[in-house]
CSV table of N, CA and C in Angstrom, one decimal:
chain,number,residue,atom,x,y,z
A,1358,UNK,N,33.4,42.4,7.1
A,1358,UNK,CA,33.6,42.7,8.5
A,1358,UNK,C,32.5,43.6,9.1
A,1359,UNK,N,32.1,44.6,8.3
A,1359,UNK,CA,31.0,45.4,8.8
A,1359,UNK,C,29.7,44.7,9.0
A,1360,UNK,N,29.4,43.8,8.1
A,1360,UNK,CA,28.2,43.0,8.1
A,1360,UNK,C,28.2,42.1,9.4
A,1361,UNK,N,29.4,41.5,9.7
A,1361,UNK,CA,29.5,40.7,10.9
A,1361,UNK,C,29.3,41.5,12.1
A,1362,UNK,N,29.9,42.7,12.2
A,1362,UNK,CA,29.7,43.6,13.3
A,1362,UNK,C,28.3,44.0,13.5
A,1363,UNK,N,27.6,44.4,12.4
A,1363,UNK,CA,26.2,44.8,12.5
A,1363,UNK,C,25.4,43.6,13.0
A,1364,UNK,N,25.6,42.4,12.5
A,1364,UNK,CA,24.9,41.2,12.9
A,1364,UNK,C,25.1,40.9,14.4
A,1365,UNK,N,26.4,41.2,14.9
A,1365,UNK,CA,26.7,41.0,16.3
A,1365,UNK,C,25.8,41.9,17.1
A,1366,UNK,N,25.6,43.2,16.7
A,1366,UNK,CA,24.8,44.1,17.5
A,1366,UNK,C,23.3,43.7,17.4
A,1367,UNK,N,22.9,43.2,16.3
A,1367,UNK,CA,21.5,42.8,16.1
A,1367,UNK,C,21.2,41.6,17.0
A,1368,UNK,N,22.1,40.6,17.1
A,1368,UNK,CA,21.9,39.5,17.9
A,1368,UNK,C,21.9,39.8,19.4
A,1369,UNK,N,22.6,40.9,19.8
A,1369,UNK,CA,22.8,41.2,21.2
A,1369,UNK,C,21.9,42.3,21.6
A,1370,UNK,N,21.0,42.8,20.8
A,1370,UNK,CA,20.0,43.8,21.1
A,1370,UNK,C,18.7,43.1,21.6
A,1371,UNK,N,18.2,43.5,22.7
A,1371,UNK,CA,16.9,42.9,23.2
A,1371,UNK,C,15.8,43.1,22.1
A,1372,UNK,N,15.0,42.0,21.9
A,1372,UNK,CA,14.1,42.0,20.8
A,1372,UNK,C,13.1,43.1,20.8
A,1373,UNK,N,12.6,43.6,21.9
A,1373,UNK,CA,11.7,44.7,21.9
A,1373,UNK,C,12.3,45.9,21.4
A,1374,UNK,N,13.6,46.2,21.8
A,1374,UNK,CA,14.3,47.4,21.3
A,1374,UNK,C,14.6,47.2,19.8
A,1375,UNK,N,15.0,46.0,19.4
A,1375,UNK,CA,15.3,45.8,18.0
A,1375,UNK,C,14.1,45.9,17.1
A,1376,UNK,N,13.0,45.4,17.6
A,1376,UNK,CA,11.7,45.5,16.8
A,1376,UNK,C,11.4,47.0,16.6
A,1377,UNK,N,11.6,47.8,17.6
A,1377,UNK,CA,11.3,49.3,17.5
A,1377,UNK,C,12.3,49.9,16.5
A,1378,UNK,N,13.5,49.4,16.4
A,1378,UNK,CA,14.5,49.9,15.5
A,1378,UNK,C,14.1,49.5,14.0
A,1379,UNK,N,13.6,48.3,13.9
A,1379,UNK,CA,13.1,47.8,12.6
A,1379,UNK,C,11.9,48.7,12.1
A,1380,UNK,N,11.0,48.9,13.0
A,1380,UNK,CA,9.8,49.8,12.7
A,1380,UNK,C,10.3,51.2,12.2
A,1381,UNK,N,11.2,51.8,13.0
A,1381,UNK,CA,11.7,53.1,12.7
A,1381,UNK,C,12.5,53.1,11.3
A,1382,UNK,N,13.3,52.1,11.1
A,1382,UNK,CA,14.0,52.0,9.8
A,1382,UNK,C,13.0,51.9,8.7
A,1383,UNK,N,12.0,51.1,8.8
A,1383,UNK,CA,11.0,50.9,7.8
A,1383,UNK,C,10.3,52.2,7.5
A,1384,UNK,N,9.9,52.9,8.5
A,1384,UNK,CA,9.2,54.2,8.3
A,1384,UNK,C,10.1,55.2,7.6
A,1385,UNK,N,11.4,55.2,8.0
A,1385,UNK,CA,12.3,56.2,7.4
A,1385,UNK,C,12.6,55.9,5.9
A,1386,UNK,N,12.7,54.7,5.6
A,1386,UNK,CA,13.0,54.3,4.2
A,1386,UNK,C,11.8,53.9,3.4
A,1387,UNK,N,10.6,54.1,4.0
A,1387,UNK,CA,9.3,53.7,3.4
A,1387,UNK,C,9.3,52.3,2.9
A,1388,UNK,N,9.7,51.4,3.8
A,1388,UNK,CA,9.6,49.9,3.5
A,1388,UNK,C,8.3,49.4,4.1
A,1389,UNK,N,7.6,48.6,3.3
A,1389,UNK,CA,6.4,48.0,3.8
A,1389,UNK,C,6.7,46.8,4.5
A,1390,UNK,N,6.6,46.8,5.8
A,1390,UNK,CA,6.9,45.6,6.6
A,1390,UNK,C,5.7,44.6,6.6
A,1391,UNK,N,6.0,43.4,6.4
A,1391,UNK,CA,4.9,42.4,6.4
A,1391,UNK,C,4.3,42.2,7.8
A,1392,UNK,N,5.1,42.5,8.8
A,1392,UNK,CA,4.7,42.3,10.2
A,1392,UNK,C,3.6,43.3,10.7
A,1393,UNK,N,3.3,44.2,9.9
A,1393,UNK,CA,2.3,45.2,10.3
A,1393,UNK,C,0.9,44.5,10.5
A,1394,UNK,N,0.7,43.4,9.9
A,1394,UNK,CA,-0.6,42.7,10.0
A,1394,UNK,C,-0.8,41.9,11.4
A,1395,UNK,N,0.3,41.8,12.1
A,1395,UNK,CA,0.2,41.1,13.4
A,1395,UNK,C,0.5,42.0,14.6
A,1396,UNK,N,0.2,41.5,15.8
A,1396,UNK,CA,0.5,42.3,16.9
A,1396,UNK,C,2.0,42.2,17.3
A,1397,UNK,N,2.4,43.1,18.2
A,1397,UNK,CA,3.8,43.2,18.7
A,1397,UNK,C,4.3,42.0,19.3
A,1398,UNK,N,3.5,41.3,20.1
A,1398,UNK,CA,4.0,40.1,20.8
A,1398,UNK,C,4.3,39.0,19.8
A,1399,UNK,N,3.5,38.8,18.8
A,1399,UNK,CA,3.8,37.8,17.7
A,1399,UNK,C,5.0,38.2,17.0
A,1400,UNK,N,5.2,39.5,16.6
A,1400,UNK,CA,6.3,40.0,15.9
A,1400,UNK,C,7.6,39.8,16.7
A,1401,UNK,N,7.5,40.0,18.0
A,1401,UNK,CA,8.7,39.8,18.9
A,1401,UNK,C,9.1,38.3,18.9
A,1402,UNK,N,8.1,37.4,19.0
A,1402,UNK,CA,8.4,36.0,19.0
A,1402,UNK,C,9.1,35.6,17.6
A,1403,UNK,N,8.6,36.1,16.5
A,1403,UNK,CA,9.2,35.9,15.2
A,1403,UNK,C,10.6,36.4,15.2
A,1404,UNK,N,10.8,37.6,15.7
A,1404,UNK,CA,12.2,38.2,15.7
A,1404,UNK,C,13.1,37.4,16.6
A,1405,UNK,N,12.6,36.9,17.7
A,1405,UNK,CA,13.5,36.1,18.6
A,1405,UNK,C,14.0,34.9,17.8
A,1406,UNK,N,13.2,34.3,16.9
A,1406,UNK,CA,13.7,33.2,16.1
A,1406,UNK,C,14.7,33.5,15.0
A,1407,UNK,N,14.5,34.7,14.4
A,1407,UNK,CA,15.3,35.0,13.2
A,1407,UNK,C,16.5,35.9,13.4
A,1408,UNK,N,16.6,36.6,14.5
A,1408,UNK,CA,17.6,37.6,14.7
A,1408,UNK,C,19.0,37.0,14.7
A,1409,UNK,N,19.2,35.8,15.0
A,1409,UNK,CA,20.5,35.2,15.0
A,1409,UNK,C,21.0,35.1,13.5
A,1410,UNK,N,20.1,35.1,12.6
A,1410,UNK,CA,20.5,35.0,11.2
A,1410,UNK,C,20.6,36.3,10.5
A,1411,UNK,N,20.2,37.4,11.1
A,1411,UNK,CA,20.2,38.7,10.5
A,1411,UNK,C,21.5,39.4,10.6
A,1412,UNK,N,21.8,40.2,9.6
A,1412,UNK,CA,23.0,41.0,9.6
A,1412,UNK,C,22.7,42.5,9.4
A,1413,UNK,N,21.5,42.7,8.8
A,1413,UNK,CA,21.0,44.0,8.6
A,1413,UNK,C,19.5,44.1,9.0
A,1414,UNK,N,19.0,45.3,9.3
A,1414,UNK,CA,17.6,45.4,9.6
A,1414,UNK,C,16.7,45.0,8.4
A,1415,UNK,N,17.2,45.3,7.2
A,1415,UNK,CA,16.5,44.9,6.0
A,1415,UNK,C,16.3,43.4,5.8
A,1416,UNK,N,17.1,42.6,6.6
A,1416,UNK,CA,16.9,41.1,6.5
A,1416,UNK,C,15.6,40.7,7.1
A,1417,UNK,N,15.0,41.5,7.9
A,1417,UNK,CA,13.8,41.0,8.6
A,1417,UNK,C,12.7,40.6,7.7
A,1418,UNK,N,12.3,41.4,6.7
A,1418,UNK,CA,11.2,41.0,5.9
A,1418,UNK,C,11.5,39.7,5.1
A,1419,UNK,N,12.7,39.5,4.5
A,1419,UNK,CA,13.0,38.3,3.8
A,1419,UNK,C,13.1,37.1,4.7
A,1420,UNK,N,13.5,37.3,5.9
A,1420,UNK,CA,13.7,36.2,6.9
A,1420,UNK,C,12.4,35.7,7.5
A,1421,UNK,N,11.4,36.5,7.4
A,1421,UNK,CA,10.1,36.2,8.1
A,1421,UNK,C,8.9,36.1,7.3
A,1422,UNK,N,9.1,36.2,6.0
A,1422,UNK,CA,7.9,36.2,5.1
A,1422,UNK,C,6.9,35.1,5.3
A,1423,UNK,N,7.3,33.9,5.6
A,1423,UNK,CA,6.4,32.8,5.7
A,1423,UNK,C,5.6,32.8,7.0
A,1424,UNK,N,6.0,33.7,8.0
A,1424,UNK,CA,5.2,33.9,9.2
A,1424,UNK,C,4.0,34.7,8.9
A,1425,UNK,N,4.0,35.5,7.8
A,1425,UNK,CA,3.0,36.5,7.6
A,1425,UNK,C,2.2,36.2,6.3
A,1426,UNK,N,2.8,35.5,5.4
A,1426,UNK,CA,2.1,35.1,4.1
A,1426,UNK,C,2.2,33.6,4.0
A,1427,UNK,N,1.0,33.0,3.7
A,1427,UNK,CA,1.0,31.5,3.6
A,1427,UNK,C,1.7,31.2,2.3
A,1428,UNK,N,2.7,30.4,2.3
A,1428,UNK,CA,3.4,30.0,1.1
A,1428,UNK,C,2.6,29.1,0.2
A,1429,UNK,N,2.8,29.2,-1.1
A,1429,UNK,CA,2.3,28.3,-2.1
A,1429,UNK,C,3.4,27.4,-2.4
A,1430,UNK,N,3.4,26.2,-2.0
A,1430,UNK,CA,4.5,25.2,-2.1
A,1430,UNK,C,4.3,24.4,-3.3
A,1431,UNK,N,5.2,24.4,-4.3
A,1431,UNK,CA,5.0,23.6,-5.5
A,1431,UNK,C,5.3,22.1,-5.2
A,1432,UNK,N,4.7,21.3,-6.0
A,1432,UNK,CA,4.7,19.8,-5.9
A,1432,UNK,C,6.2,19.3,-5.8
A,1433,UNK,N,7.0,19.8,-6.7
A,1433,UNK,CA,8.4,19.3,-6.8
A,1433,UNK,C,9.2,19.6,-5.5
A,1434,UNK,N,8.8,20.7,-4.9
A,1434,UNK,CA,9.5,21.0,-3.6
A,1434,UNK,C,9.0,20.1,-2.5
A,1435,UNK,N,7.7,19.8,-2.5
A,1435,UNK,CA,7.2,18.9,-1.5
A,1435,UNK,C,7.8,17.5,-1.5
A,1436,UNK,N,8.1,17.0,-2.7
A,1436,UNK,CA,8.6,15.7,-2.8
A,1436,UNK,C,10.2,15.6,-2.9
A,1437,UNK,N,10.8,16.7,-2.4
A,1437,UNK,CA,12.3,16.8,-2.5
A,1437,UNK,C,13.0,15.8,-1.6
A,1438,UNK,N,12.3,15.5,-0.4
A,1438,UNK,CA,13.0,14.7,0.6
A,1438,UNK,C,12.5,13.3,0.7
A,1439,UNK,N,11.3,13.0,0.1
A,1439,UNK,CA,10.7,11.7,0.1
A,1439,UNK,C,9.8,11.6,-1.2
A,1440,UNK,N,9.6,10.4,-1.7
A,1440,UNK,CA,8.7,10.3,-2.8
A,1440,UNK,C,7.3,10.6,-2.4
A,1441,UNK,N,6.4,10.7,-3.4
A,1441,UNK,CA,5.1,11.3,-3.2
A,1441,UNK,C,4.3,10.5,-2.1
A,1442,UNK,N,4.2,9.2,-2.2
A,1442,UNK,CA,3.5,8.4,-1.2
A,1442,UNK,C,4.0,8.5,0.2
A,1443,UNK,N,5.3,8.5,0.3
A,1443,UNK,CA,5.9,8.7,1.6
A,1443,UNK,C,5.7,10.1,2.2
A,1444,UNK,N,5.8,11.1,1.3
A,1444,UNK,CA,5.5,12.5,1.7
A,1444,UNK,C,4.1,12.6,2.2
A,1445,UNK,N,3.1,12.0,1.5
A,1445,UNK,CA,1.7,12.0,1.9
A,1445,UNK,C,1.6,11.4,3.3
A,1446,UNK,N,2.2,10.2,3.4
A,1446,UNK,CA,2.1,9.5,4.7
A,1446,UNK,C,2.7,10.3,5.9
A,1447,UNK,N,3.8,11.0,5.6
A,1447,UNK,CA,4.4,11.8,6.6
A,1447,UNK,C,3.5,13.0,7.0
A,1448,UNK,N,3.0,13.7,6.0
A,1448,UNK,CA,2.2,14.9,6.3
A,1448,UNK,C,0.8,14.5,6.9
A,1449,UNK,N,0.2,13.5,6.4
A,1449,UNK,CA,-1.1,13.1,7.0
A,1449,UNK,C,-0.9,12.5,8.4
A,1450,UNK,N,0.2,11.8,8.6
A,1450,UNK,CA,0.5,11.3,10.0
A,1450,UNK,C,0.7,12.4,10.9
A,1451,UNK,N,1.5,13.4,10.5
A,1451,UNK,CA,1.8,14.5,11.4
A,1451,UNK,C,0.6,15.3,11.7
A,1452,UNK,N,-0.3,15.5,10.7
A,1452,UNK,CA,-1.5,16.2,10.8
A,1452,UNK,C,-2.4,15.5,11.9
A,1453,UNK,N,-2.6,14.2,11.7
A,1453,UNK,CA,-3.4,13.5,12.7
A,1453,UNK,C,-2.8,13.6,14.1
A,1454,UNK,N,-1.5,13.5,14.2
A,1454,UNK,CA,-0.8,13.6,15.5
A,1454,UNK,C,-1.1,15.0,16.1
A,1455,UNK,N,-0.9,16.0,15.3
A,1455,UNK,CA,-1.0,17.4,15.8
A,1455,UNK,C,-2.4,17.8,16.2
A,1456,UNK,N,-3.4,17.2,15.6
A,1456,UNK,CA,-4.8,17.5,15.9
A,1456,UNK,C,-5.0,17.2,17.4
A,1457,UNK,N,-4.4,16.2,17.9
A,1457,UNK,CA,-4.6,15.7,19.3
A,1457,UNK,C,-3.7,16.4,20.3
A,1458,UNK,N,-2.8,17.3,19.9
A,1458,UNK,CA,-1.9,18.0,20.8
A,1458,UNK,C,-2.6,19.1,21.6
A,1459,UNK,N,-2.6,18.9,22.9
A,1459,UNK,CA,-3.3,19.9,23.7
A,1459,UNK,C,-2.4,21.1,24.1
A,1460,UNK,N,-1.1,20.7,24.4
A,1460,UNK,CA,-0.1,21.7,24.8
A,1460,UNK,C,0.8,22.0,23.7
A,1461,UNK,N,0.5,23.0,22.9
A,1461,UNK,CA,1.2,23.4,21.6
A,1461,UNK,C,2.5,24.2,22.0
A,1462,UNK,N,3.5,23.5,22.3
A,1462,UNK,CA,4.8,24.1,22.6
A,1462,UNK,C,5.8,23.4,21.7
A,1463,UNK,N,6.9,24.1,21.5
A,1463,UNK,CA,8.0,23.5,20.6
A,1463,UNK,C,8.5,22.2,21.2
A,1464,UNK,N,8.7,22.1,22.5
A,1464,UNK,CA,9.2,20.9,23.1
A,1464,UNK,C,8.2,19.7,22.9
A,1465,UNK,N,6.9,20.0,23.2
A,1465,UNK,CA,6.0,18.9,23.0
A,1465,UNK,C,5.8,18.5,21.6
A,1466,UNK,N,5.8,19.4,20.6
A,1466,UNK,CA,5.7,19.1,19.2
A,1466,UNK,C,6.9,18.3,18.8
A,1467,UNK,N,8.1,18.7,19.2
A,1467,UNK,CA,9.4,18.1,18.9
A,1467,UNK,C,9.4,16.6,19.4
A,1468,UNK,N,9.0,16.4,20.6
A,1468,UNK,CA,9.0,15.1,21.2
A,1468,UNK,C,8.0,14.2,20.5
A,1469,UNK,N,6.8,14.6,20.3
A,1469,UNK,CA,5.8,13.8,19.6
A,1469,UNK,C,6.2,13.5,18.1
A,1470,UNK,N,6.8,14.5,17.5
A,1470,UNK,CA,7.2,14.3,16.1
A,1470,UNK,C,8.3,13.3,15.9
A,1471,UNK,N,9.3,13.4,16.8
A,1471,UNK,CA,10.4,12.4,16.8
A,1471,UNK,C,9.9,11.0,17.1
A,1472,UNK,N,8.9,10.9,18.0
A,1472,UNK,CA,8.3,9.5,18.3
A,1472,UNK,C,7.6,9.0,17.1
A,1473,UNK,N,6.8,9.9,16.5
A,1473,UNK,CA,6.1,9.5,15.2
A,1473,UNK,C,7.1,9.0,14.2
A,1474,UNK,N,8.1,9.8,13.9
A,1474,UNK,CA,9.1,9.5,12.8
A,1474,UNK,C,9.7,8.1,13.1
A,1475,UNK,N,10.1,7.9,14.3
A,1475,UNK,CA,10.8,6.7,14.7
A,1475,UNK,C,9.8,5.5,14.6
A,1476,UNK,N,8.6,5.7,15.1
A,1476,UNK,CA,7.6,4.6,15.1
A,1476,UNK,C,7.2,4.2,13.6
A,1477,UNK,N,7.1,5.2,12.8
A,1477,UNK,CA,6.7,5.0,11.4
A,1477,UNK,C,7.8,4.6,10.4
A,1478,UNK,N,9.1,4.7,10.9
A,1478,UNK,CA,10.2,4.4,10.1
A,1478,UNK,C,10.6,5.4,9.1
A,1479,UNK,N,10.3,6.7,9.4
A,1479,UNK,CA,10.8,7.8,8.6
A,1479,UNK,C,12.1,8.4,9.2
A,1480,UNK,N,13.0,8.7,8.4
A,1480,UNK,CA,14.2,9.3,8.9
A,1480,UNK,C,13.9,10.8,9.3
A,1481,UNK,N,14.6,11.3,10.2
A,1481,UNK,CA,14.4,12.7,10.7
A,1481,UNK,C,14.4,13.7,9.5
A,1482,UNK,N,15.3,13.5,8.6
A,1482,UNK,CA,15.4,14.4,7.4
A,1482,UNK,C,14.2,14.3,6.6
A,1483,UNK,N,13.7,13.1,6.3
A,1483,UNK,CA,12.5,12.9,5.5
A,1483,UNK,C,11.3,13.6,6.2
A,1484,UNK,N,11.1,13.3,7.4
A,1484,UNK,CA,9.9,13.8,8.1
A,1484,UNK,C,10.0,15.3,8.4
A,1485,UNK,N,11.1,15.8,8.9
A,1485,UNK,CA,11.1,17.2,9.3
A,1485,UNK,C,11.5,18.2,8.2
A,1486,UNK,N,12.2,17.7,7.2
A,1486,UNK,CA,12.4,18.6,6.1
A,1486,UNK,C,11.1,18.7,5.3
A,1487,UNK,N,10.4,17.6,5.2
A,1487,UNK,CA,9.1,17.6,4.5
A,1487,UNK,C,8.1,18.6,5.2
A,1488,UNK,N,8.1,18.5,6.6
A,1488,UNK,CA,7.3,19.4,7.4
A,1488,UNK,C,7.7,20.8,7.2
A,1489,UNK,N,9.0,21.1,7.2
A,1489,UNK,CA,9.5,22.4,7.1
A,1489,UNK,C,9.1,23.0,5.7
A,1490,UNK,N,9.2,22.3,4.7
A,1490,UNK,CA,8.8,22.8,3.3
A,1490,UNK,C,7.3,23.0,3.3
A,1491,UNK,N,6.5,22.1,3.8
A,1491,UNK,CA,5.1,22.2,3.8
A,1491,UNK,C,4.6,23.4,4.6
A,1492,UNK,N,5.2,23.7,5.7
A,1492,UNK,CA,4.8,24.8,6.6
A,1492,UNK,C,5.3,26.1,6.1
A,1493,UNK,N,6.6,26.2,5.7
A,1493,UNK,CA,7.2,27.5,5.4
A,1493,UNK,C,7.5,27.7,3.9
A,1494,UNK,N,7.5,26.7,3.1
A,1494,UNK,CA,7.9,26.9,1.7
A,1494,UNK,C,9.4,27.1,1.5
A,1495,UNK,N,10.2,26.8,2.6
A,1495,UNK,CA,11.6,27.0,2.5
A,1495,UNK,C,12.3,25.8,3.0
A,1496,UNK,N,13.6,25.7,2.7
A,1496,UNK,CA,14.4,24.6,3.1
A,1496,UNK,C,15.3,25.0,4.3
A,1497,UNK,N,15.4,26.3,4.5
A,1497,UNK,CA,16.3,26.8,5.6
A,1497,UNK,C,15.5,27.8,6.4
A,1498,UNK,N,15.2,27.4,7.7
A,1498,UNK,CA,14.5,28.2,8.6
A,1498,UNK,C,15.0,28.0,10.0
A,1499,UNK,N,14.6,28.8,10.9
A,1499,UNK,CA,14.9,28.5,12.3
A,1499,UNK,C,14.3,27.1,12.6
A,1500,UNK,N,14.7,26.5,13.8
A,1500,UNK,CA,14.2,25.1,14.1
A,1500,UNK,C,12.7,25.0,13.8
A,1501,UNK,N,12.3,24.0,13.1
A,1501,UNK,CA,10.9,23.9,12.6
A,1501,UNK,C,9.9,23.8,13.7
A,1502,UNK,N,10.2,23.2,14.8
A,1502,UNK,CA,9.2,23.1,15.9
A,1502,UNK,C,9.0,24.4,16.6
A,1503,UNK,N,10.1,25.2,16.6
A,1503,UNK,CA,9.9,26.6,17.1
A,1503,UNK,C,9.0,27.4,16.2
A,1504,UNK,N,9.2,27.3,14.9
A,1504,UNK,CA,8.4,28.0,13.9
A,1504,UNK,C,6.9,27.5,14.1
A,1505,UNK,N,6.7,26.2,14.2
A,1505,UNK,CA,5.3,25.7,14.4
A,1505,UNK,C,4.7,26.3,15.7
A,1506,UNK,N,5.5,26.3,16.7
A,1506,UNK,CA,4.9,26.9,18.0
A,1506,UNK,C,4.5,28.3,17.8
A,1507,UNK,N,5.3,29.1,17.1
A,1507,UNK,CA,4.9,30.5,16.9
A,1507,UNK,C,3.7,30.7,16.0
A,1508,UNK,N,3.7,29.9,14.9
A,1508,UNK,CA,2.6,30.0,14.0
A,1508,UNK,C,1.3,29.6,14.6
A,1509,UNK,N,1.3,28.6,15.5
A,1509,UNK,CA,0.1,28.1,16.2
A,1509,UNK,C,-0.5,26.9,15.5
A,1510,UNK,N,-1.2,26.1,16.3
A,1510,UNK,CA,-1.7,24.8,15.8
A,1510,UNK,C,-2.6,24.9,14.6
A,1511,UNK,N,-3.5,25.8,14.6
A,1511,UNK,CA,-4.5,25.9,13.5
A,1511,UNK,C,-3.8,26.2,12.2
A,1512,UNK,N,-2.9,27.2,12.3
A,1512,UNK,CA,-2.2,27.6,11.1
A,1512,UNK,C,-1.3,26.5,10.5
A,1513,UNK,N,-0.6,25.8,11.4
A,1513,UNK,CA,0.2,24.7,11.0
A,1513,UNK,C,-0.6,23.6,10.3
A,1514,UNK,N,-1.7,23.2,10.9
A,1514,UNK,CA,-2.6,22.2,10.4
A,1514,UNK,C,-3.2,22.6,9.0
A,1515,UNK,N,-3.5,23.9,8.9
A,1515,UNK,CA,-4.0,24.4,7.6
A,1515,UNK,C,-3.0,24.3,6.5
A,1516,UNK,N,-1.7,24.7,6.9
A,1516,UNK,CA,-0.6,24.6,5.9
A,1516,UNK,C,-0.3,23.2,5.5
A,1517,UNK,N,-0.3,22.3,6.4
A,1517,UNK,CA,-0.1,20.9,6.1
A,1517,UNK,C,-1.2,20.4,5.2
A,1518,UNK,N,-2.4,20.8,5.5
A,1518,UNK,CA,-3.6,20.3,4.6
A,1518,UNK,C,-3.4,20.9,3.2
A,1519,UNK,N,-3.0,22.1,3.1
A,1519,UNK,CA,-2.7,22.7,1.7
A,1519,UNK,C,-1.7,21.8,1.0
A,1520,UNK,N,-0.6,21.4,1.7
A,1520,UNK,CA,0.4,20.6,1.0
A,1520,UNK,C,-0.2,19.2,0.6
A,1521,UNK,N,-1.0,18.7,1.5
A,1521,UNK,CA,-1.6,17.4,1.2
A,1521,UNK,C,-2.5,17.5,0.0
A,1522,UNK,N,-3.2,18.6,-0.1
A,1522,UNK,CA,-4.1,18.8,-1.3
A,1522,UNK,C,-3.3,19.0,-2.5
A,1523,UNK,N,-2.2,19.6,-2.5
A,1523,UNK,CA,-1.3,19.8,-3.6
A,1523,UNK,C,-0.8,18.4,-4.1
A,1524,UNK,N,-0.4,17.6,-3.1
A,1524,UNK,CA,0.1,16.3,-3.5
A,1524,UNK,C,-0.9,15.4,-4.1
A,1525,UNK,N,-2.1,15.5,-3.6
A,1525,UNK,CA,-3.2,14.7,-4.1
A,1525,UNK,C,-3.8,15.1,-5.4
A,1526,UNK,N,-3.5,16.4,-5.8
A,1526,UNK,CA,-4.0,16.9,-7.0
A,1526,UNK,C,-3.2,16.5,-8.2
A,1527,UNK,N,-2.0,15.9,-8.0
A,1527,UNK,CA,-1.1,15.6,-9.1
A,1527,UNK,C,-0.8,14.1,-9.1
């Protein structure tokens, strides 16, 4: 019950105030926050995505690790939702598609990605879980297109390329 109540207050606290509380908590308990490497506006965008899932201030680091550290995604995790050749086709197709995106917003990425998946005959689960794993190294995250929008086009393309390289090396 207390965790739920604490989560309720976290969800309903404005992100700028909550971020300052996270900084103060980390300083008080000598916790090294991963977000120290980025500016406050980036951190606030990240917090906006994850605070719905937080119950404690200490959840912030674990919930946001992939925003600050590029994940090393193992081969078996990359091929969890589609076999190797299909996974490669998905990631290379999305990479080509994303290179041409001028307006890098979650809405535009979402629309283009769904059109790509439908056109190429990939199920949404195959395409978007594969993308989620390649970009974050996780199977459970906030909406993947929101994550991609916050990470930025160059970072997303670099992470997809790392996943493609992993697939091609095995």
